[in-house]
mmCIF file of C-alpha atoms in Angstrom:
data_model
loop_
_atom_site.group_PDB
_atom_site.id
_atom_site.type_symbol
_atom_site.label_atom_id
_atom_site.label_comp_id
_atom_site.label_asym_id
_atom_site.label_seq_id
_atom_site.Cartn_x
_atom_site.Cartn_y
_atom_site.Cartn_z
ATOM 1 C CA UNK A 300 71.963 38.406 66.159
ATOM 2 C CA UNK A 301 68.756 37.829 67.483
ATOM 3 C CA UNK A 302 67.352 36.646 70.854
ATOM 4 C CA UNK A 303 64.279 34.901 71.478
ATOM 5 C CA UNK A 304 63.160 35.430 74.511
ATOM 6 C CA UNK A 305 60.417 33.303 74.902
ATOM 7 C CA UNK A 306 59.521 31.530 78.438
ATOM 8 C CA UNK A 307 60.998 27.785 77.971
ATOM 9 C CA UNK A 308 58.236 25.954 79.422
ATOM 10 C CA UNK A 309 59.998 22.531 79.563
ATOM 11 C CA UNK A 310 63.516 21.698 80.153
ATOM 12 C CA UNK A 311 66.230 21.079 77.479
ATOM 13 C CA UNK A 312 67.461 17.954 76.663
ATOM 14 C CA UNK A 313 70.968 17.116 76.594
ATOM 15 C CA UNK A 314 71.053 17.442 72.965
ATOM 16 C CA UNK A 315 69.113 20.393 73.024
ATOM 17 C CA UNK A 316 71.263 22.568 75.124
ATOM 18 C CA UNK A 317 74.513 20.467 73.980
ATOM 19 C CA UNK A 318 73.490 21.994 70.342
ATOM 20 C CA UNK A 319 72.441 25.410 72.141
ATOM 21 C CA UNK A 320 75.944 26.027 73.763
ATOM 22 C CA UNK A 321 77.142 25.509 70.952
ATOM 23 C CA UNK A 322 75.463 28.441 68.984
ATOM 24 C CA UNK A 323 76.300 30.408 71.756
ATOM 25 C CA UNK A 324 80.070 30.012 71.866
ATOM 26 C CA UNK A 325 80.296 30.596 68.233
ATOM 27 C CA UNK A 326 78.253 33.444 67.546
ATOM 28 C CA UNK A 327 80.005 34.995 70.574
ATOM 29 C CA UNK A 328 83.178 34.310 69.103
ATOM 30 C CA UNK A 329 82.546 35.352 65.499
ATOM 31 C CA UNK A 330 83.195 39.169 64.516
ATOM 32 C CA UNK A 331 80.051 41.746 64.677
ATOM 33 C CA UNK A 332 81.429 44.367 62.165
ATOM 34 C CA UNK A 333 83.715 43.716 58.963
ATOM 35 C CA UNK A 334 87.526 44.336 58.908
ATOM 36 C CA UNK A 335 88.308 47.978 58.487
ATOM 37 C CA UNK A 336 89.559 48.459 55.707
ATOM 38 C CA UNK A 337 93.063 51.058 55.699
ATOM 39 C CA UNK A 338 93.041 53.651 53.327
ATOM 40 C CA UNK A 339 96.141 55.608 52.366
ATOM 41 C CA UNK A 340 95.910 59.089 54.017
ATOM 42 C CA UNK A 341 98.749 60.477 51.828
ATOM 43 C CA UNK A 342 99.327 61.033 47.923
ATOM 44 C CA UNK A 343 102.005 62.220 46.031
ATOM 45 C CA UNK A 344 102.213 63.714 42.996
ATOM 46 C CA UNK A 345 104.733 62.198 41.056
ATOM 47 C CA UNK A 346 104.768 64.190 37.632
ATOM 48 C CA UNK A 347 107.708 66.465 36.275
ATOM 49 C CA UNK A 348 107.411 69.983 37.287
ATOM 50 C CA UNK A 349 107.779 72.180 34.039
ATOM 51 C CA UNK A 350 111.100 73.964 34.364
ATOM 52 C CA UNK A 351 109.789 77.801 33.809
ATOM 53 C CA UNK A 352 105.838 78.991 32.489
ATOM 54 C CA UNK A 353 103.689 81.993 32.597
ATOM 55 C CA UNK A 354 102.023 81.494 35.394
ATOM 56 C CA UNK A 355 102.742 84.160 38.394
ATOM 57 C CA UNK A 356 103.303 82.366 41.920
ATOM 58 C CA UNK A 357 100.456 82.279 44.062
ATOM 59 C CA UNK A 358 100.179 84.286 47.344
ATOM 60 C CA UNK A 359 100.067 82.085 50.669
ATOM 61 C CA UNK A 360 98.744 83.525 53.710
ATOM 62 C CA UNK A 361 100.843 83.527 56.704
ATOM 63 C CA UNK A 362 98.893 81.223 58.596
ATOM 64 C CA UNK A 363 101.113 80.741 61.951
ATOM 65 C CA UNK A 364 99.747 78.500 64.666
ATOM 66 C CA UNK A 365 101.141 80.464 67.373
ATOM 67 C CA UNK A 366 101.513 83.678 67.764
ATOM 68 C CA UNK A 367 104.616 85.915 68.015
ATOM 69 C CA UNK A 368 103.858 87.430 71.585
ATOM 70 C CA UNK A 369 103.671 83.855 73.143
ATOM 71 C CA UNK A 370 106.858 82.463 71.049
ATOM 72 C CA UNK A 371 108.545 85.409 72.567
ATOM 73 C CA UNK A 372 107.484 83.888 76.347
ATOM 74 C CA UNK A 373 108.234 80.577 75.181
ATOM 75 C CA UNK A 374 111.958 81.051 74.171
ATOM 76 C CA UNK A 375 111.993 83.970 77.078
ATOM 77 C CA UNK A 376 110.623 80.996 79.607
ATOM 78 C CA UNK A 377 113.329 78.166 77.915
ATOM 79 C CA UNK A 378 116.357 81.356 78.568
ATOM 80 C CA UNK A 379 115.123 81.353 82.520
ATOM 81 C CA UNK A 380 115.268 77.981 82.986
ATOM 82 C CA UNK A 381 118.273 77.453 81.477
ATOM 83 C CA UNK A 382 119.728 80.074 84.081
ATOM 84 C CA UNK A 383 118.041 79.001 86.763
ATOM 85 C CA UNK A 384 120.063 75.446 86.268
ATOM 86 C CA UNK A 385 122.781 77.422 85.749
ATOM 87 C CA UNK A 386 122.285 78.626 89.243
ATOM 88 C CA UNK A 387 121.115 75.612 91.048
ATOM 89 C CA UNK A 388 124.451 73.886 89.162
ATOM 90 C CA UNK A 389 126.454 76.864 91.123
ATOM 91 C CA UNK A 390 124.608 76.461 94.517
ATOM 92 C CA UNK A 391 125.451 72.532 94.530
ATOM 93 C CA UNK A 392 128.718 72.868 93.790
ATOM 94 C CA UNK A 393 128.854 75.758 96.638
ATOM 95 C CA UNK A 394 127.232 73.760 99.174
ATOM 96 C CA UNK A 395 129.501 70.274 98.166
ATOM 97 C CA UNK A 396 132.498 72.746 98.921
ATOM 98 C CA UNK A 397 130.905 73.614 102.322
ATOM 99 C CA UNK A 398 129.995 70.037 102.861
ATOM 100 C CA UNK A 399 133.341 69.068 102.657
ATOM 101 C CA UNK A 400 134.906 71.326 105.225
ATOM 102 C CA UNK A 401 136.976 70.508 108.143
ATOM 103 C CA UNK A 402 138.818 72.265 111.112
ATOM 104 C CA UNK A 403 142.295 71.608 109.418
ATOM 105 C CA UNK A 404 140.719 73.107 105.874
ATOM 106 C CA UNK A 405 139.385 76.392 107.447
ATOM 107 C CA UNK A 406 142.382 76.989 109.535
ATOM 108 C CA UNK A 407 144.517 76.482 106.693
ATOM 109 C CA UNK A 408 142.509 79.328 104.574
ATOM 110 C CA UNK A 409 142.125 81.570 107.256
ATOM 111 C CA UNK A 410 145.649 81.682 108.327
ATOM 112 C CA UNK A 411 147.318 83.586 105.961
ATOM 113 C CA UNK A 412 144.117 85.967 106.022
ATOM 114 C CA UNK A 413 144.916 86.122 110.296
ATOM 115 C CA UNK A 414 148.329 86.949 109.810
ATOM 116 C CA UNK A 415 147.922 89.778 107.188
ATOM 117 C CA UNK A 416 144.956 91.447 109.117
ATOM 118 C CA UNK A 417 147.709 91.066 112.041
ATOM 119 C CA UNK A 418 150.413 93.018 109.945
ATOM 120 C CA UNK A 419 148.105 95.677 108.130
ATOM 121 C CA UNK A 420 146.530 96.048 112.267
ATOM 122 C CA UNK A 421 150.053 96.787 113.491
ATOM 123 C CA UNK A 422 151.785 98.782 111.012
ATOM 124 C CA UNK A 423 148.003 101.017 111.460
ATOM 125 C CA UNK A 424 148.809 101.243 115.256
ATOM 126 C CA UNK A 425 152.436 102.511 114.902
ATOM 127 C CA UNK A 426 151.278 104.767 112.108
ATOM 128 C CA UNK A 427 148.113 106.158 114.291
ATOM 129 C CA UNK A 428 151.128 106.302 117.775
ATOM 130 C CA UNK A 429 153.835 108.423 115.704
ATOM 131 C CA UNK A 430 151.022 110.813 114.412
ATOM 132 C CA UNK A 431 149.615 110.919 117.278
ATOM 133 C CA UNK A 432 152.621 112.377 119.802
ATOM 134 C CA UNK A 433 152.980 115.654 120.882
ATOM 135 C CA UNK A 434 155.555 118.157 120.318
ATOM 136 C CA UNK A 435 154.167 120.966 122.788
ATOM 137 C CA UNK A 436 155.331 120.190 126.246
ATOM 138 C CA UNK A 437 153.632 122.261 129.581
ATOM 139 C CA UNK A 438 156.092 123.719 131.782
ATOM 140 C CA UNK A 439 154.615 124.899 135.526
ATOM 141 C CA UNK A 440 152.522 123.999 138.651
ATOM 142 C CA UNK A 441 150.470 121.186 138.945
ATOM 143 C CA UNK A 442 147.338 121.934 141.051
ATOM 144 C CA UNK A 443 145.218 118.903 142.253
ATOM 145 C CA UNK A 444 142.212 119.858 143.869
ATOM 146 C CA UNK A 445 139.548 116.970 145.492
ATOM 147 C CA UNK A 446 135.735 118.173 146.777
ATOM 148 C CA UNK A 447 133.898 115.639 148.290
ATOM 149 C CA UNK A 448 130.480 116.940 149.170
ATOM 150 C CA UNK A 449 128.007 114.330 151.072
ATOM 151 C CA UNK A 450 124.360 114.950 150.841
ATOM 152 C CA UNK A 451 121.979 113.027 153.079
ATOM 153 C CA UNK A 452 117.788 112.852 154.153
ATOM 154 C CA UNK A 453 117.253 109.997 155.549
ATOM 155 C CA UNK A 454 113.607 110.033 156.606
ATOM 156 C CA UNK A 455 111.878 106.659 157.559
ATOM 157 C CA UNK A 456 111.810 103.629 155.179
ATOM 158 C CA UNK A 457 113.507 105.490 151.825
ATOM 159 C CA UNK A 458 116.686 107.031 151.386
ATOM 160 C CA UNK A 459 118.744 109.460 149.598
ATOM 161 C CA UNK A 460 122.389 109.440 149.680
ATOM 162 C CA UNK A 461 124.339 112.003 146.743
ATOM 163 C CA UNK A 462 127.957 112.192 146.871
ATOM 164 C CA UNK A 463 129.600 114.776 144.675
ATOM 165 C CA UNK A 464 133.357 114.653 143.870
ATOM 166 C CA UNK A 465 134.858 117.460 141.990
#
């Protein structure tokens, strides 16, 4: 494609720029490079493969594309995330249980818990009152002696007042 770009020093005529639209639209419209042409990026070998020879098999070096160390992060990575939604699976259906809760549902657990703690709390008590009695009784005089001993310095605005009873 080439352009002249000369300076048009007169006007086109209708014919003339009739004829030079035309140019225009076509060469725009026409293709600037050849179909590719596809090529076959396989081939197969379609021959019989002798059933035994002399030749020895050829070595092929181990040529992994990732190494062991970072396979053995992958699949570790894969085993915590699959426990991890393990987990979260566990915590939803925890917290859908606790969503779900009601007066009547917790009283209704807790009751039977209530009335054993009440049993196992008084059969303790009687246990801890039978062990506890005493067998030695104290035979003689009771003496009851009261000391009341009243302290006071009162001087000006603060005060002391200490009452001992013995």
């Amino acid at each position: 494609m080439t352009v002249n770009f000369e300076p048009i020093t007169r006007p086109l005529t209708d014919a003339e720029a009739r004829a030079e639209a035309e140019r225009i639209i076509t060469q725009s419209f026409q293709p600037e490079t050849p179909p590719v042409r596809h090529f076959p990026t396989s081939f197969r070998d379609n021959t019989e493969v002798p059933p035994y020879g002399d030749t020895p098999p050829v070595h092929q070096d181990d040529k992994r594309i990732v190494p062991a160390w970072a396979a053995g992060i992958a699949v570790a990575s894969i085993g915590v995330g699959a426990g991890s939604v393990g987990l979260g699976c566990c915590a939803w259906l925890v917290l859908q249980g606790l969503a779900s809760v009601t007066l009547t549902s917790v009283l209704m657990v807790t009751l039977p818990l209530a009335g054993i703690a009440m049993v196992a709390t008084a059969i303790g008590g009687a246990i801890n009152k039978a062990r506890s009695v005493s067998k030695t009784v104290y035979e003689g005089p009771v003496v009851q002696n009261t000391q009341i001993t009243n302290t006071s310095n009162q001087r000006g605005m603060f005060s002391r007042t200490r009452n001992d009873v013995r």
